[in-house]
């Protein structure tokens, strides 16, 4: 059940934008603290900073088909959701709202990133019609039965990581990828994150992170995110599909972008608690 | 299951089969159609699994949006038997709301629910709508609340908002009837003479009797806060009584005015979220002692507060809460307790890509030890079918609020098809 303000629905679909993800839109950027760390130049940090500049838009809205995939490879549930993103006055807000199936319809999540290490998160459950605040400290929590954790929506978190360029390799869909290793730079980030290390595969031409390897506390690879079918959306590259594969439980979550609008006009309303709790 | 119940269940399933194609037809119209068909069966554990409730519900939800306007309607048809002496067949226009949203305000007119507060299980600030208490608080609040006709406007100023409610609909709690599974007899002192209970005196519906509410919400540092005020009526009657010639005790149930002020807030604390909520009402009634031994209700100042903490960790939710209610500066010699304290705990785990949910809710009286424990396991198929098996287990003294239902422990089976 969607509500649109001030614009007919059809035009809204063409002008609004977003993207969930992690890689689709790295949601955390350089805050004040980050500026100091960014100054500590290294090839890895420089590459990640340029990647963020090349991939992060001001507004975005994407409609996804989400498939939850079981250990046997079968799709256990197919969902549809809208993801809205807007950056304004130094705050990045991402709102996700499920459209289907009926058991999750109108369930939504709003993440507010002010540049602080911990985000503000609100969850709306239509079954209770209540907005519930969630602690951003527990970043490793799973999200809505998917293989994504809350921290996977945070993007690079540049101020709070050390980045090292570890080499080049062939990208999943061909071409050259630069591999950058990211490790938490502070005790707080190490304590909050479920990962000891991430390796970003940055595609050399687009600077888009087409693959991310996530490593657990004991150093083994726990998850892999791949972004496929890169296509040009205005000034940005965007993937058509995103797939998170979990090597521990052998489940996966695949997201296919069905409609997308980048840097179109997006009313603030769509990234507010007010919109989140409108069934 | 008797023949009538079988017939009713069959009827609703047939209706569901009608609704499904209707939903498909609605898909072609600019109308969002949703809802559910649900069957609930409850069985008394201490009575050889005798049926204690059979309920079939068909709820249809419609929404039509155009520009800044939205119209929502919720119609509920319900067949219910065994819970009370009389079978209930209900067709209810539960909600009908016309909404206008502008950049700085939302105005909602019609029959609706308004949800205040941040507590789970017990309510302090969630007082705008009366409740259907025929099944105590064993159902979800969204089903327990009785929607009211009202005007509900909210203005937004940056991070702050001001909500104003005007409620001409004077509807009160729906209480279980004598003989009902969860009937609570009026708490009257033992009288040596016959008792005659008069009809409940309810306020007349005129503007001076309407209910009015306001809520401010905003942020202060890490805190999200609200300040709330409701000039309303008590949801349940107060039992005034007097000795009349006969002699006979005449009981006159009356709904008194109730003013409530309160606030709520939440903020990160450690790895979780701290929730606080408090209310003050100068118009609560509690029985005090009288020379004739009948007792009488006297107006008291009542302070209530709750503290809760939510910790979401991996697939777990752990949420403890404490509640306390305190009569401040009692007027008269109170017949009941001056303080009442409760603790609640929610433990929830989601598994199998959120299709399987294990949940435990427990409520425990701290002053008069009594307990309600409600474990539940739910499983979803195909994104629209949900089966859940749960129990409601009561323990405590036979005159306690929960302990009196110790012989009403029950198993509850719900089957829900969402569309």
XYZ file of C-alpha atoms in Angstrom:
698
model
C 0.000 0.000 0.000
C 1.855 2.968 -1.255
C 1.353 6.613 -0.650
C 2.682 9.242 -2.919
C 2.781 12.894 -2.215
C 2.330 15.612 -4.705
C 3.070 13.584 -7.806
C 1.098 11.063 -9.771
C 2.331 7.548 -9.134
C 3.551 6.932 -12.662
C 5.822 9.946 -12.709
C 7.044 9.198 -9.231
C 8.275 5.850 -10.353
C 10.380 7.484 -12.955
C 11.883 10.198 -10.821
C 12.436 8.740 -7.460
C 15.195 6.427 -6.554
C 17.024 4.305 -4.200
C 18.809 1.262 -3.571
C 19.105 -0.996 -0.743
C 22.338 -2.262 -0.512
C 25.366 -2.174 0.614
C 27.015 -2.028 -2.633
C 24.291 -0.571 -4.677
C 24.571 2.579 -2.604
C 27.208 2.702 0.070
C 25.203 4.510 2.638
C 27.769 5.824 5.060
C 30.035 8.513 3.895
C 32.691 10.800 5.175
C 31.697 12.568 8.341
C 33.819 15.016 10.257
C 35.774 12.245 11.869
C 36.228 10.689 8.492
C 37.835 13.729 7.006
C 40.817 13.359 9.301
C 41.229 9.684 8.556
C 40.717 10.258 4.851
C 43.702 12.517 4.914
C 45.847 9.540 5.853
C 46.406 8.564 2.274
C 46.906 4.994 1.163
C 46.229 3.429 -2.214
C 43.447 1.314 -0.707
C 41.722 4.199 1.066
C 42.099 6.421 -1.961
C 40.492 3.812 -4.197
C 37.597 3.250 -1.788
C 37.047 6.998 -1.448
C 36.917 7.398 -5.206
C 34.595 4.403 -5.461
C 32.221 5.977 -2.953
C 32.232 9.285 -4.818
C 31.469 7.477 -8.072
C 28.613 5.352 -6.669
C 26.770 7.503 -4.136
C 23.872 9.561 -5.454
C 21.800 12.212 -3.670
C 18.480 10.450 -4.044
C 17.508 7.049 -5.238
C 14.461 4.820 -5.377
C 14.539 1.206 -6.453
C 11.876 -1.464 -6.563
C 13.345 -4.910 -6.002
C 12.220 -8.458 -6.334
C 13.819 -10.294 -3.414
C 14.248 -14.056 -3.408
C 15.068 -15.996 -0.260
C 16.933 -19.134 -1.279
C 17.231 -22.228 0.913
C 20.154 -24.579 1.353
C 18.838 -26.789 -1.455
C 18.915 -23.851 -3.875
C 15.128 -23.544 -4.069
C 13.430 -20.170 -3.653
C 11.527 -20.337 -0.345
C 9.901 -16.920 -0.574
C 9.695 -14.153 -3.145
C 9.168 -10.609 -1.911
C 8.838 -7.166 -3.432
C 10.154 -4.091 -1.734
C 10.824 -0.435 -2.367
C 14.002 1.185 -1.144
C 14.305 4.964 -0.849
C 17.553 6.837 -0.233
C 18.110 10.528 0.325
C 21.139 12.519 1.408
C 20.441 15.949 2.816
C 22.138 18.265 5.302
C 24.815 15.698 6.080
C 22.313 12.969 6.993
C 21.746 9.899 4.852
C 18.401 8.198 5.230
C 17.443 4.832 3.766
C 13.886 3.519 3.992
C 12.846 0.033 2.929
C 9.233 -1.001 2.648
C 7.937 -4.445 1.707
C 5.085 -4.600 -0.788
C 4.561 -8.379 -0.889
C 3.864 -11.140 0.074
C 1.014 -10.517 2.536
C 2.930 -11.764 5.608
C 5.491 -8.971 5.247
C 3.479 -6.310 3.410
C 3.995 -2.791 4.869
C 6.823 -3.956 7.118
C 9.548 -1.353 6.878
C 12.891 -0.185 8.118
C 14.357 3.328 8.342
C 18.090 3.845 8.847
C 19.403 7.314 9.671
C 23.129 7.845 9.261
C 24.502 11.068 10.671
C 28.121 10.041 10.262
C 28.321 8.703 13.821
C 29.681 5.169 14.270
C 26.218 3.874 15.155
C 23.107 4.509 13.083
C 19.568 5.127 14.293
C 17.203 2.390 13.109
C 13.418 2.066 13.309
C 11.344 -0.956 12.384
C 7.629 -0.809 11.580
C 5.543 -3.957 11.949
C 1.968 -3.659 10.637
C 0.875 -6.497 12.952
C 1.363 -4.144 15.914
C 1.092 -0.846 13.994
C 3.984 0.295 16.083
C 7.317 1.869 15.284
C 10.034 0.080 17.206
C 13.450 1.597 17.685
C 16.345 -0.797 17.170
C 19.806 -0.367 18.545
C 22.349 0.357 15.843
C 25.042 -1.108 18.085
C 24.136 -4.692 17.207
C 25.213 -4.362 13.582
C 25.534 -8.068 13.003
C 21.809 -8.763 13.478
C 20.088 -10.486 10.583
C 17.505 -8.517 8.690
C 14.002 -9.894 8.022
C 15.056 -13.486 7.385
C 17.510 -12.482 4.660
C 21.226 -13.212 4.577
C 21.884 -9.494 5.042
C 22.893 -8.108 8.396
C 22.117 -4.504 9.351
C 25.774 -3.558 8.874
C 25.661 -4.752 5.275
C 23.540 -1.704 4.520
C 26.165 0.691 5.821
C 28.474 0.842 2.861
C 32.187 1.438 3.245
C 32.186 3.155 6.665
C 35.408 4.843 5.574
C 36.160 6.719 8.823
C 36.036 3.551 10.873
C 38.125 1.160 8.744
C 41.698 0.727 7.545
C 41.960 -0.098 3.837
C 44.779 -1.955 2.089
C 45.107 -2.556 -1.641
C 46.028 -6.253 -1.813
C 46.214 -6.815 -5.596
C 44.231 -7.361 -8.769
C 42.112 -10.286 -9.957
C 39.563 -11.075 -12.649
C 36.060 -9.765 -11.829
C 33.157 -12.272 -11.572
C 31.764 -11.055 -14.926
C 35.154 -10.411 -16.548
C 37.473 -7.406 -16.553
C 39.978 -6.320 -13.957
C 39.108 -5.855 -10.300
C 41.240 -4.156 -7.656
C 41.035 -5.992 -4.337
C 40.895 -3.813 -1.211
C 40.934 -5.290 2.282
C 38.995 -3.408 4.978
C 39.464 -4.097 8.691
C 37.780 -2.262 11.581
C 40.031 0.534 12.798
C 38.557 1.044 16.253
C 37.749 -1.210 19.184
C 34.133 -0.016 19.012
C 33.780 -1.009 15.367
C 35.508 -4.349 16.033
C 33.088 -5.029 18.908
C 29.978 -4.011 16.974
C 30.748 -5.676 13.650
C 30.231 -9.352 13.012
C 33.147 -9.333 10.558
C 36.862 -9.327 11.189
C 37.611 -8.332 7.607
C 35.978 -7.510 4.274
C 37.549 -7.699 0.835
C 36.061 -5.406 -1.805
C 36.446 -6.260 -5.476
C 36.425 -2.850 -7.192
C 35.807 -3.048 -10.931
C 38.566 -0.982 -12.544
C 36.469 1.004 -15.050
C 33.316 1.756 -13.093
C 34.935 1.666 -9.621
C 31.856 -0.272 -8.575
C 32.330 -2.953 -5.872
C 31.100 -5.977 -7.822
C 31.983 -8.461 -5.119
C 32.540 -8.380 -1.361
C 33.968 -11.227 0.712
C 33.065 -11.164 4.414
C 35.247 -12.904 6.995
C 34.087 -13.989 10.459
C 35.812 -13.612 13.801
C 37.801 -16.797 13.272
C 39.056 -15.593 9.904
C 37.033 -17.880 7.619
C 34.921 -16.500 4.792
C 31.303 -16.428 5.982
C 29.477 -14.585 3.206
C 29.939 -13.328 -0.327
C 28.056 -10.541 -2.048
C 28.080 -10.368 -5.827
C 26.586 -7.630 -7.994
C 25.808 -8.542 -11.574
C 24.661 -6.852 -14.758
C 26.179 -3.418 -14.196
C 24.374 -0.780 -16.207
C 24.619 2.966 -16.503
C 21.992 5.038 -14.609
C 22.695 8.696 -15.341
C 26.071 9.475 -13.810
C 26.256 6.188 -11.933
C 26.784 2.475 -12.435
C 24.181 0.231 -10.844
C 23.850 -3.573 -10.711
C 20.747 -5.307 -11.925
C 21.159 -8.159 -9.428
C 22.677 -8.419 -5.972
C 23.167 -11.774 -4.312
C 24.330 -12.463 -0.766
C 25.479 -16.041 -0.211
C 25.992 -17.397 3.296
C 28.601 -20.173 3.513
C 27.621 -21.228 7.045
C 23.947 -22.082 6.467
C 24.171 -22.289 2.647
C 21.222 -19.890 2.278
C 21.234 -16.969 -0.136
C 19.265 -13.793 -0.789
C 18.989 -12.472 -4.334
C 17.690 -9.026 -5.191
C 16.724 -8.067 -8.709
C 16.162 -4.386 -9.490
C 12.876 -3.979 -11.359
C 12.621 -0.178 -11.450
C 15.152 2.439 -10.484
C 15.460 6.210 -10.499
C 18.701 7.940 -9.553
C 19.035 11.584 -8.518
C 15.425 12.330 -9.330
C 13.346 14.615 -7.107
C 12.416 12.713 -3.947
C 10.230 14.338 -1.314
C 11.704 14.132 2.211
C 8.465 12.393 3.242
C 9.657 9.091 1.773
C 12.552 8.833 4.200
C 10.637 9.687 7.377
C 9.038 7.753 10.209
C 5.785 9.305 9.036
C 5.981 7.390 5.741
C 7.340 4.282 7.470
C 4.232 3.927 9.635
C 1.755 4.668 6.866
C 0.325 1.221 6.081
C -17.051 -29.600 16.939
C -20.839 -29.335 16.654
C -22.753 -29.177 13.388
C -23.323 -25.455 13.636
C -19.608 -24.829 14.025
C -18.811 -27.075 11.093
C -21.360 -25.113 9.069
C -19.842 -21.788 10.109
C -16.310 -22.862 9.316
C -17.481 -24.113 5.950
C -19.260 -20.836 5.332
C -16.143 -18.796 5.972
C -13.973 -21.030 3.849
C -16.512 -20.551 1.069
C -16.352 -16.812 1.611
C -12.593 -17.027 1.363
C -12.952 -18.742 -1.951
C -15.102 -15.826 -3.064
C -12.637 -13.280 -1.755
C -9.661 -14.756 -3.571
C -11.100 -14.105 -7.059
C -12.335 -10.725 -5.820
C -8.782 -9.914 -4.856
C -7.674 -10.790 -8.337
C -10.365 -8.541 -9.767
C -9.322 -5.723 -7.459
C -5.806 -6.053 -8.751
C -7.095 -4.652 -12.010
C -8.634 -1.648 -10.215
C -6.775 1.201 -8.531
C -7.711 -0.317 -5.172
C -5.389 -2.182 -2.830
C -7.174 -5.149 -1.345
C -5.833 -7.220 1.524
C -6.930 -8.984 4.657
C -7.077 -12.418 6.143
C -9.231 -15.428 6.890
C -8.461 -16.928 10.270
C -9.713 -19.807 12.343
C -8.979 -20.011 16.053
C -9.633 -23.047 18.229
C -8.884 -23.058 21.949
C -9.047 -26.024 24.285
C -9.025 -26.148 28.085
C -5.995 -28.112 29.256
C -7.423 -28.953 32.699
C -10.747 -30.159 31.342
C -9.880 -32.960 28.959
C -9.209 -30.517 26.117
C -12.809 -29.334 26.107
C -13.359 -26.593 23.534
C -13.213 -23.138 25.128
C -13.323 -21.006 21.993
C -14.038 -21.373 18.315
C -13.697 -18.296 16.194
C -13.600 -17.680 12.493
C -12.748 -14.236 11.185
C -12.755 -12.777 7.711
C -11.187 -9.335 7.561
C -11.136 -7.392 4.308
C -8.970 -4.293 4.020
C -9.377 -1.832 1.152
C -7.362 1.209 0.270
C -7.825 3.755 -2.471
C -5.290 6.538 -2.933
C -5.532 9.568 -5.195
C -3.006 12.360 -4.960
C -2.687 13.468 -1.355
C -5.879 11.680 -0.318
C -6.300 8.114 0.855
C -9.416 6.216 1.913
C -9.029 3.061 3.998
C -11.698 0.632 5.072
C -11.544 -2.483 7.217
C -14.563 -4.764 7.404
C -14.567 -7.713 9.766
C -17.002 -10.595 9.801
C -16.680 -12.932 12.740
C -18.366 -16.027 14.044
C -17.465 -16.890 17.621
C -18.770 -19.522 19.975
C -17.907 -21.098 23.352
C -16.055 -18.016 24.639
C -19.255 -16.587 26.106
C -22.682 -18.069 26.802
C -24.056 -16.632 23.589
C -22.659 -17.242 20.155
C -21.571 -14.013 18.514
C -21.999 -13.291 14.848
C -20.560 -9.925 13.981
C -20.269 -7.874 10.828
C -18.353 -4.753 11.732
C -17.117 -1.787 9.748
C -14.038 -1.764 11.930
C -12.218 1.108 10.367
C -13.132 3.735 7.793
C -10.638 6.563 7.475
C -10.201 9.415 5.032
C -6.641 10.723 5.165
C -5.152 13.902 3.725
C -1.383 14.283 3.772
C 0.369 17.538 3.037
C 4.013 18.474 3.457
C 3.482 19.548 7.066
C 0.359 17.775 8.288
C -1.680 14.595 8.225
C -5.397 14.727 8.905
C -7.324 11.492 9.455
C -11.102 11.522 9.787
C -13.162 8.468 10.587
C -13.238 5.323 12.683
C -9.676 4.443 13.588
C -7.131 3.263 16.113
C -4.630 5.630 17.703
C -1.617 4.016 19.265
C 0.281 5.877 21.960
C 3.094 4.630 24.144
C 5.937 2.190 23.900
C 5.103 -0.647 26.288
C 4.360 -4.251 25.364
C 1.832 -6.558 27.003
C 0.345 -4.044 29.444
C -0.700 -0.554 28.441
C -0.162 2.770 30.150
C -0.410 5.448 27.470
C -2.195 3.309 24.912
C -5.501 4.571 26.287
C -7.204 6.322 23.408
C -9.182 3.301 22.225
C -11.205 1.075 24.539
C -10.567 -2.666 24.438
C -12.480 -5.831 23.768
C -11.609 -7.601 27.017
C -13.870 -10.596 26.629
C -10.707 -12.638 26.171
C -8.612 -10.619 28.656
C -5.434 -9.400 26.927
C -4.766 -12.734 25.271
C -5.168 -11.425 21.721
C -3.052 -8.938 19.768
C -3.718 -5.320 20.723
C -4.481 -4.405 17.140
C -7.469 -6.777 17.417
C -8.300 -5.884 21.025
C -8.638 -2.153 20.403
C -12.127 -0.965 19.566
C -11.745 1.703 16.855
C -13.413 5.069 17.539
C -14.884 7.736 15.267
C -12.672 10.764 15.615
C -10.769 13.602 13.997
C -7.028 13.051 14.236
C -4.677 15.779 12.999
C -0.894 15.830 13.251
C 1.385 18.727 12.329
C 5.094 18.264 11.690
C 7.789 20.839 12.471
C 11.217 19.441 11.662
C 11.877 16.673 14.193
C 8.813 17.590 16.205
C 5.133 16.851 15.769
C 1.895 17.846 17.458
C -1.148 15.595 17.310
C -4.657 16.653 18.305
C -7.614 14.279 18.732
C -11.303 15.120 18.944
C -13.346 12.029 19.793
C -17.143 12.266 19.794
C -17.483 8.462 19.882
C -18.139 7.445 23.498
C -17.543 3.706 23.430
C -16.176 1.801 26.405
C -14.467 -1.512 27.106
C -16.339 -4.623 26.068
C -16.232 -6.862 29.151
C -16.902 -10.576 29.405
C -20.446 -11.462 30.409
C -21.332 -13.701 33.367
C -20.715 -17.301 32.350
C -18.017 -16.257 29.897
C -14.686 -18.038 29.844
C -12.895 -14.957 31.174
C -15.678 -13.253 33.125
C -14.439 -11.141 36.038
C -17.111 -10.663 38.705
C -17.394 -7.106 40.119
C -15.064 -6.681 43.047
C -17.627 -5.793 45.742
C -17.138 -6.171 49.498
C -19.311 -9.003 50.896
C -22.697 -7.531 51.753
C -24.972 -9.053 54.425
C -28.054 -8.109 52.406
C -29.159 -8.596 48.787
C -27.350 -6.621 46.090
C -29.200 -4.956 43.225
C -27.100 -3.746 40.294
C -28.563 -0.871 38.276
C -27.844 -0.144 34.615
C -24.543 1.504 33.877
C -24.793 5.287 33.642
C -22.881 6.423 30.572
C -22.248 9.997 29.496
C -24.561 11.536 26.926
C -23.013 12.230 23.545
C -22.645 15.996 23.257
C -19.584 18.176 22.634
C -19.052 18.784 26.338
C -18.829 15.009 26.784
C -16.434 14.341 23.916
C -12.914 13.172 24.519
C -9.968 15.379 23.595
C -6.335 14.366 23.306
C -2.990 15.876 22.383
C 0.489 14.508 21.905
C 3.786 16.271 21.324
C 6.661 14.197 20.005
C 10.233 15.217 19.458
C 13.859 14.464 20.076
C 16.317 15.517 22.774
C 19.802 14.147 22.213
C 19.540 10.361 21.934
C 16.011 10.421 23.377
C 12.834 10.174 21.344
C 10.131 11.638 23.539
C 6.391 12.175 23.646
C 4.207 14.148 26.040
C 0.587 13.075 26.059
C -2.676 14.341 27.484
C -6.159 12.857 27.248
C -9.334 14.381 28.634
C -11.516 11.312 28.412
C -13.627 8.851 30.310
C -12.733 5.780 32.315
C -12.996 2.739 30.058
C -14.782 0.669 32.713
C -17.622 1.617 35.078
C -16.972 2.514 38.724
C -19.354 0.733 41.095
C -20.967 3.318 43.373
C -23.273 1.761 45.988
C -25.580 2.664 48.807
C -27.764 0.920 51.344
C -31.482 1.376 50.629
C -34.590 0.413 52.572
C -35.282 -3.263 52.315
C -32.576 -3.383 53.197
C -30.816 -3.805 49.874
C -27.460 -2.674 48.509
C -28.006 -0.705 45.329
C -25.005 -0.702 43.006
C -24.866 2.067 40.406
C -22.137 1.574 37.819
C -21.057 4.939 36.448
C -18.435 5.964 33.911
C -16.471 8.875 35.397
C -14.385 11.478 33.620
C -10.675 10.704 33.563
C -7.823 13.088 32.860
C -4.476 11.537 32.012
C -1.102 13.147 31.559
C 1.908 11.134 30.538
C 5.144 10.862 28.683
C 7.166 8.205 26.921
C 10.710 7.980 25.677
C 13.321 5.659 24.302
C 17.080 5.854 23.872
C 19.968 3.502 23.155
C 21.380 1.904 26.286
C 24.256 -0.529 25.907
C 23.496 -2.979 23.115
C 19.753 -2.357 23.394
C 17.044 0.291 23.584
C 15.686 1.590 26.888
C 11.987 2.430 26.942
C 10.247 4.480 29.612
C 6.636 5.458 29.985
C 4.669 7.114 32.788
C 1.159 8.405 33.394
C -0.573 10.469 36.045
C -4.314 10.618 36.539
C -6.048 12.510 39.336
C -9.346 10.757 38.561
C -8.711 7.093 39.295
C -11.222 5.445 41.599
C -10.291 2.923 44.287
C -12.481 1.476 47.040
C -12.020 2.787 50.556
C -13.453 1.471 53.835
C -16.738 2.825 55.229
C -18.444 2.318 58.594
C -21.262 0.264 57.073
C -18.719 -2.212 55.677
C -19.888 -1.719 52.084
C -16.930 0.393 51.100
C -17.195 3.145 48.512
C -15.184 4.183 45.493
C -13.140 7.309 46.181
C -11.233 9.445 43.711
C -7.477 8.887 43.922
C -4.341 10.212 42.327
C -2.646 7.431 40.431
C 0.902 7.324 39.090
C 1.964 4.481 36.804
C 5.257 3.903 35.109
C 7.043 1.272 33.080
C 10.647 0.593 32.186
C 11.643 -1.763 29.403
C 14.764 -2.752 27.549
C 14.891 -4.379 24.095
C 17.899 -6.344 23.056
C 17.905 -7.651 19.509
C 20.799 -10.041 19.062
C 21.174 -12.174 15.953
C 17.831 -13.991 15.611
C 16.832 -13.298 19.246
C 14.708 -10.572 20.817
C 14.939 -10.287 24.596
C 12.670 -7.696 26.160
C 12.129 -7.423 29.937
C 9.805 -4.768 31.415
C 8.639 -3.687 34.860
C 5.400 -1.860 35.614
C 4.315 -0.178 38.806
C 1.085 1.575 39.742
C 0.938 3.675 42.896
C -1.899 5.536 44.612
C -0.408 8.848 45.715
C -1.637 10.384 48.961
C -4.661 8.054 49.268
C -7.937 9.619 50.246
C -9.468 7.223 52.779
C -8.497 3.786 53.988
C -7.843 1.806 50.805
C -9.440 -1.637 50.679
C -7.039 -2.903 48.039
C -3.303 -2.585 47.622
C -1.778 0.858 47.341
C 0.865 -0.446 44.941
C 0.735 -2.994 42.175
C 3.863 -4.166 40.393
C 4.309 -6.472 37.439
C 7.252 -7.736 35.450
C 7.034 -9.030 31.888
C 9.465 -10.814 29.650
C 9.394 -11.409 25.905
C 11.773 -13.972 24.439
C 11.536 -14.430 20.701
C 13.598 -16.285 18.172
C 13.144 -16.365 14.415
C 14.460 -19.280 12.398
C 14.346 -20.728 8.903
C 14.561 -17.375 7.130
C 11.964 -15.925 9.531
C 9.349 -18.509 8.619
C 9.528 -20.169 12.042
C 8.962 -18.007 15.125
C 9.328 -19.171 18.718
C 7.956 -16.713 21.254
C 7.441 -16.665 24.979
C 5.557 -13.930 26.832
C 5.467 -14.052 30.622
C 3.771 -11.679 33.051
C 4.368 -11.972 36.782
C 2.755 -10.045 39.649
C 5.451 -8.935 42.065
C 3.237 -7.972 45.024
C 0.719 -10.812 44.834
C 2.606 -13.585 43.083
C 0.604 -14.646 40.072
C 1.653 -15.484 36.566
C 0.497 -15.662 32.976
C 2.816 -17.534 30.633
C 2.138 -17.663 26.902
C 4.494 -19.766 24.744
C 3.793 -19.842 21.006
C 5.302 -21.401 17.908
C 4.330 -20.126 14.434
C 5.223 -21.261 10.958
C 4.588 -19.539 7.626
C 4.120 -21.118 4.222
C 4.152 -19.477 0.838
C 4.164 -15.991 2.295
C 0.466 -16.061 3.087
C -0.432 -19.073 5.252
C 0.456 -19.155 8.934
C -0.139 -21.888 11.522
C 0.495 -21.178 15.168
C 0.163 -23.285 18.296
C 0.304 -21.600 21.665
C -0.847 -21.838 25.237
C -2.092 -19.490 27.964
C -1.113 -20.736 31.403
C -2.267 -18.995 34.591
C -1.140 -19.429 38.168
C -1.761 -17.592 41.441
C -4.252 -17.103 44.257
C -7.862 -17.812 43.351
C -8.882 -14.199 44.063
C -6.014 -12.716 42.045
C -6.464 -11.029 38.700
C -4.696 -13.878 36.877
C -4.861 -16.643 39.502
C -8.659 -16.776 39.259
C -8.194 -18.284 35.786
C -5.830 -21.041 36.932
C -8.421 -23.614 35.829
C -8.725 -21.915 32.420
C -5.287 -22.888 31.067
C -5.719 -23.395 27.369
C -4.109 -24.486 24.129
C -4.726 -22.190 21.161
C -4.462 -23.174 17.520
C -4.631 -20.435 14.882
C -4.681 -20.952 11.131
C -4.457 -17.745 9.099
C -4.605 -17.192 5.366
C -3.535 -13.691 4.320
C -4.402 -12.215 0.966
